[in-house]
Amino acid sequence: MSNKVDSGKTYHHKCTGEALETADAHSAPKDITLFGSCFCPFVQRVWTALEFLGIDYKNYEVDPYKKPADLLEVSPKGLVPALRLESYNPPRAVNESTVILDFLEEYVHTAPHVGIYVNNKSGLASTTTGRSLLPPVSDPYARALIRLQADHVNRALIPAFYRYIQAQDEEKQIEGGRAYVEAINGLLKLFQRAQAESSSTCGLWHEEGSLSLADVMVAPWVFRSTNVLVHYRGFALPEGPQFRAYVARLVKHPAFKRTCSTEELYIDSYERYAHNRPNTSQVANAINAGTALP
Ligand SMILES: N[C@@H](CCC(=O)N[C@@H](CS)C(=O)NCC(=O)O)C(=O)O
């Protein structure tokens, strides 16, 4: 357990490190504008997917706690991430990280207007990167196995992460850490099930696998388990060579790394959560109230 004093630090407003280089390289107008915040894990999912799928975008940093008018136009609850689709007149928008991920996966395969679409001789859609976050549509069961993992991440692992980081007394922190590890182990079971029941190598759980929807969805919290949770809760990820190798592939994946700031940004930005400061965020309020996450 670790009980650091609240030094009053708050969230950052600008990326650092590799993420800053990526943000700077994506500052010009494009068909897609990503409304994001440098510290936000839900944004990092979408940002990683854009990088991986090779979809061009403009990165636009906003402060979601200040609820600027242009954010509320694209995201009714004022949450990041959101996409503004500039090719429509007037522009349209998509919010909710998981919906955006589905949108991007379909967009990259089907949207002829995006400029990365190549029609091959068989008449099937392909993209310049040829990348996908899911197994092919011809294998619906393999896709369902990945979606089961993604569902577990959203409904079990993420709430457990916030309950743990927001727990204040020692007993609750111990219980929070135990429950978080249980949620991680639940994900491993789903990885093992997919490995046993499908020949697809979609997913970094496989040594030669490719980044999957579930990987993109969990990566930001796994990453924060290696810095924020270590710093504030003395957390250690579960042992086991297969799991540790998975974590290494995940956090070192080039598309993910390009969206990572330096550790200090996350440590500072999560001090609010680690001390469960009042009105930290809609997510923190939902955890304290025991209601569903926004
Ligand atoms: N369910 C949303 C959650 C997004 C979310 O909570 N984003 C946070 C930043 S990490 C936010 O915008 N918070 C603003 C607030 O709490 O008012 C998603 O998956 O996109």
PDB file of N, CA, C and O and ligand atoms in Angstrom, residues 39-42 45 64-65 67 77-81 96-98 273 280-283 294, ligand 1:
ATOM      1  N   PHE A  39      -4.431  13.033 -21.245  1.00  0.00           N
ATOM      2  CA  PHE A  39      -4.359  12.091 -20.122  1.00  0.00           C
ATOM      3  C   PHE A  39      -5.394  10.983 -20.218  1.00  0.00           C
ATOM      4  O   PHE A  39      -5.382  10.037 -19.440  1.00  0.00           O
ATOM      5  N   CYS A  40      -6.326  11.093 -21.169  1.00  0.00           N
ATOM      6  CA  CYS A  40      -7.545  10.261 -21.135  1.00  0.00           C
ATOM      7  C   CYS A  40      -7.352   8.884 -21.780  1.00  0.00           C
ATOM      8  O   CYS A  40      -7.015   8.783 -22.965  1.00  0.00           O
ATOM      9  N   PRO A  41      -7.626   7.832 -21.033  1.00  0.00           N
ATOM     10  CA  PRO A  41      -7.460   6.483 -21.579  1.00  0.00           C
ATOM     11  C   PRO A  41      -8.499   6.127 -22.646  1.00  0.00           C
ATOM     12  O   PRO A  41      -8.215   5.351 -23.559  1.00  0.00           O
ATOM     13  N   PHE A  42      -9.705   6.700 -22.531  1.00  0.00           N
ATOM     14  CA  PHE A  42     -10.735   6.410 -23.536  1.00  0.00           C
ATOM     15  C   PHE A  42     -10.317   7.027 -24.881  1.00  0.00           C
ATOM     16  O   PHE A  42     -10.540   6.449 -25.943  1.00  0.00           O
ATOM     17  N   ARG A  45      -7.531   4.925 -26.632  1.00  0.00           N
ATOM     18  CA  ARG A  45      -8.036   3.797 -27.431  1.00  0.00           C
ATOM     19  C   ARG A  45      -8.217   4.223 -28.898  1.00  0.00           C
ATOM     20  O   ARG A  45      -7.766   3.561 -29.822  1.00  0.00           O
ATOM     21  N   PRO A  64     -12.093  18.537 -21.269  1.00  0.00           N
ATOM     22  CA  PRO A  64     -13.480  18.064 -21.172  1.00  0.00           C
ATOM     23  C   PRO A  64     -14.168  18.505 -19.886  1.00  0.00           C
ATOM     24  O   PRO A  64     -15.391  18.435 -19.781  1.00  0.00           O
ATOM     25  N   TYR A  65     -13.381  18.954 -18.902  1.00  0.00           N
ATOM     26  CA  TYR A  65     -14.001  19.398 -17.646  1.00  0.00           C
ATOM     27  C   TYR A  65     -14.531  20.825 -17.772  1.00  0.00           C
ATOM     28  O   TYR A  65     -15.386  21.241 -17.010  1.00  0.00           O
ATOM     29  N   LYS A  67     -15.997  21.845 -20.590  1.00  0.00           N
ATOM     30  CA  LYS A  67     -17.149  21.726 -21.501  1.00  0.00           C
ATOM     31  C   LYS A  67     -17.222  22.854 -22.541  1.00  0.00           C
ATOM     32  O   LYS A  67     -18.224  23.596 -22.606  1.00  0.00           O
ATOM     33  N   LYS A  77     -22.561  14.668 -23.672  1.00  0.00           N
ATOM     34  CA  LYS A  77     -22.218  14.754 -22.242  1.00  0.00           C
ATOM     35  C   LYS A  77     -20.909  15.518 -22.013  1.00  0.00           C
ATOM     36  O   LYS A  77     -20.414  15.590 -20.899  1.00  0.00           O
ATOM     37  N   GLY A  78     -20.328  16.014 -23.093  1.00  0.00           N
ATOM     38  CA  GLY A  78     -19.070  16.742 -22.963  1.00  0.00           C
ATOM     39  C   GLY A  78     -17.908  15.837 -22.619  1.00  0.00           C
ATOM     40  O   GLY A  78     -16.950  16.255 -21.953  1.00  0.00           O
ATOM     41  N   LEU A  79     -17.979  14.572 -23.048  1.00  0.00           N
ATOM     42  CA  LEU A  79     -16.892  13.625 -22.775  1.00  0.00           C
ATOM     43  C   LEU A  79     -16.013  13.476 -24.009  1.00  0.00           C
ATOM     44  O   LEU A  79     -16.512  13.490 -25.140  1.00  0.00           O
ATOM     45  N   VAL A  80     -14.713  13.304 -23.765  1.00  0.00           N
ATOM     46  CA  VAL A  80     -13.816  12.905 -24.845  1.00  0.00           C
ATOM     47  C   VAL A  80     -13.620  11.392 -24.738  1.00  0.00           C
ATOM     48  O   VAL A  80     -13.732  10.846 -23.643  1.00  0.00           O
ATOM     49  N   PRO A  81     -13.387  10.701 -25.846  1.00  0.00           N
ATOM     50  CA  PRO A  81     -13.158  11.186 -27.196  1.00  0.00           C
ATOM     51  C   PRO A  81     -14.450  11.421 -27.970  1.00  0.00           C
ATOM     52  O   PRO A  81     -15.500  10.898 -27.642  1.00  0.00           O
ATOM     53  N   GLU A  96     -18.365   8.331 -27.865  1.00  0.00           N
ATOM     54  CA  GLU A  96     -18.282   7.042 -27.170  1.00  0.00           C
ATOM     55  C   GLU A  96     -17.153   6.201 -27.773  1.00  0.00           C
ATOM     56  O   GLU A  96     -17.273   5.722 -28.915  1.00  0.00           O
ATOM     57  N   SER A  97     -16.125   5.986 -26.982  1.00  0.00           N
ATOM     58  CA  SER A  97     -14.935   5.325 -27.525  1.00  0.00           C
ATOM     59  C   SER A  97     -15.235   3.988 -28.211  1.00  0.00           C
ATOM     60  O   SER A  97     -14.694   3.703 -29.284  1.00  0.00           O
ATOM     61  N   THR A  98     -16.118   3.169 -27.630  1.00  0.00           N
ATOM     62  CA  THR A  98     -16.339   1.850 -28.240  1.00  0.00           C
ATOM     63  C   THR A  98     -17.103   1.969 -29.559  1.00  0.00           C
ATOM     64  O   THR A  98     -16.845   1.217 -30.501  1.00  0.00           O
ATOM     65  N   TYR A 273      -7.598  11.228  -8.807  1.00  0.00           N
ATOM     66  CA  TYR A 273      -8.272   9.943  -8.575  1.00  0.00           C
ATOM     67  C   TYR A 273      -7.703   9.244  -7.342  1.00  0.00           C
ATOM     68  O   TYR A 273      -8.449   8.677  -6.547  1.00  0.00           O
ATOM     69  N   THR A 280     -13.972  14.876  -9.244  1.00  0.00           N
ATOM     70  CA  THR A 280     -12.835  14.676 -10.141  1.00  0.00           C
ATOM     71  C   THR A 280     -13.309  14.526 -11.580  1.00  0.00           C
ATOM     72  O   THR A 280     -12.743  15.118 -12.492  1.00  0.00           O
ATOM     73  N   SER A 281     -14.337  13.720 -11.784  1.00  0.00           N
ATOM     74  CA  SER A 281     -14.832  13.496 -13.151  1.00  0.00           C
ATOM     75  C   SER A 281     -16.163  12.753 -13.058  1.00  0.00           C
ATOM     76  O   SER A 281     -16.540  12.264 -11.997  1.00  0.00           O
ATOM     77  N   GLN A 282     -16.828  12.640 -14.206  1.00  0.00           N
ATOM     78  CA  GLN A 282     -18.081  11.873 -14.241  1.00  0.00           C
ATOM     79  C   GLN A 282     -17.817  10.403 -13.921  1.00  0.00           C
ATOM     80  O   GLN A 282     -18.616   9.751 -13.260  1.00  0.00           O
ATOM     81  N   VAL A 283     -16.677   9.879 -14.391  1.00  0.00           N
ATOM     82  CA  VAL A 283     -16.323   8.481 -14.091  1.00  0.00           C
ATOM     83  C   VAL A 283     -16.130   8.322 -12.582  1.00  0.00           C
ATOM     84  O   VAL A 283     -16.690   7.406 -11.962  1.00  0.00           O
ATOM     85  N   PRO A 294     -20.189   6.615 -17.102  1.00  0.00           N
ATOM     86  CA  PRO A 294     -20.795   7.396 -18.192  1.00  0.00           C
ATOM     87  C   PRO A 294     -20.276   6.958 -19.552  1.00  0.00           C
ATOM     88  O   PRO A 294     -19.186   6.432 -19.646  1.00  0.00           O
TER      89      PRO A 294
HETATM   90  N1  LIG B   1     -17.922   6.176 -22.036  1.00  0.00           N
HETATM   91  C1  LIG B   1     -17.045   7.234 -22.508  1.00  0.00           C
HETATM   92  C2  LIG B   1     -16.179   7.737 -21.354  1.00  0.00           C
HETATM   93  C3  LIG B   1     -15.286   8.898 -21.744  1.00  0.00           C
HETATM   94  C4  LIG B   1     -14.772   9.696 -20.523  1.00  0.00           C
HETATM   95  O1  LIG B   1     -15.218   9.487 -19.385  1.00  0.00           O
HETATM   96  N2  LIG B   1     -13.857  10.638 -20.794  1.00  0.00           N
HETATM   97  C5  LIG B   1     -13.387  11.524 -19.726  1.00  0.00           C
HETATM   98  C6  LIG B   1     -11.894  11.853 -19.840  1.00  0.00           C
HETATM   99  S1  LIG B   1     -10.887  10.465 -19.496  1.00  0.00           S
HETATM  100  C7  LIG B   1     -14.109  12.851 -19.811  1.00  0.00           C
HETATM  101  O2  LIG B   1     -14.344  13.367 -20.885  1.00  0.00           O
HETATM  102  N3  LIG B   1     -14.452  13.426 -18.657  1.00  0.00           N
HETATM  103  C8  LIG B   1     -15.120  14.687 -18.543  1.00  0.00           C
HETATM  104  C9  LIG B   1     -16.016  14.724 -17.341  1.00  0.00           C
HETATM  105  O3  LIG B   1     -15.938  13.818 -16.487  1.00  0.00           O
HETATM  106  O4  LIG B   1     -16.823  15.658 -17.244  1.00  0.00           O
HETATM  107  C10 LIG B   1     -16.209   6.683 -23.656  1.00  0.00           C
HETATM  108  O5  LIG B   1     -15.939   5.466 -23.655  1.00  0.00           O
HETATM  109  O6  LIG B   1     -15.886   7.427 -24.577  1.00  0.00           O
END
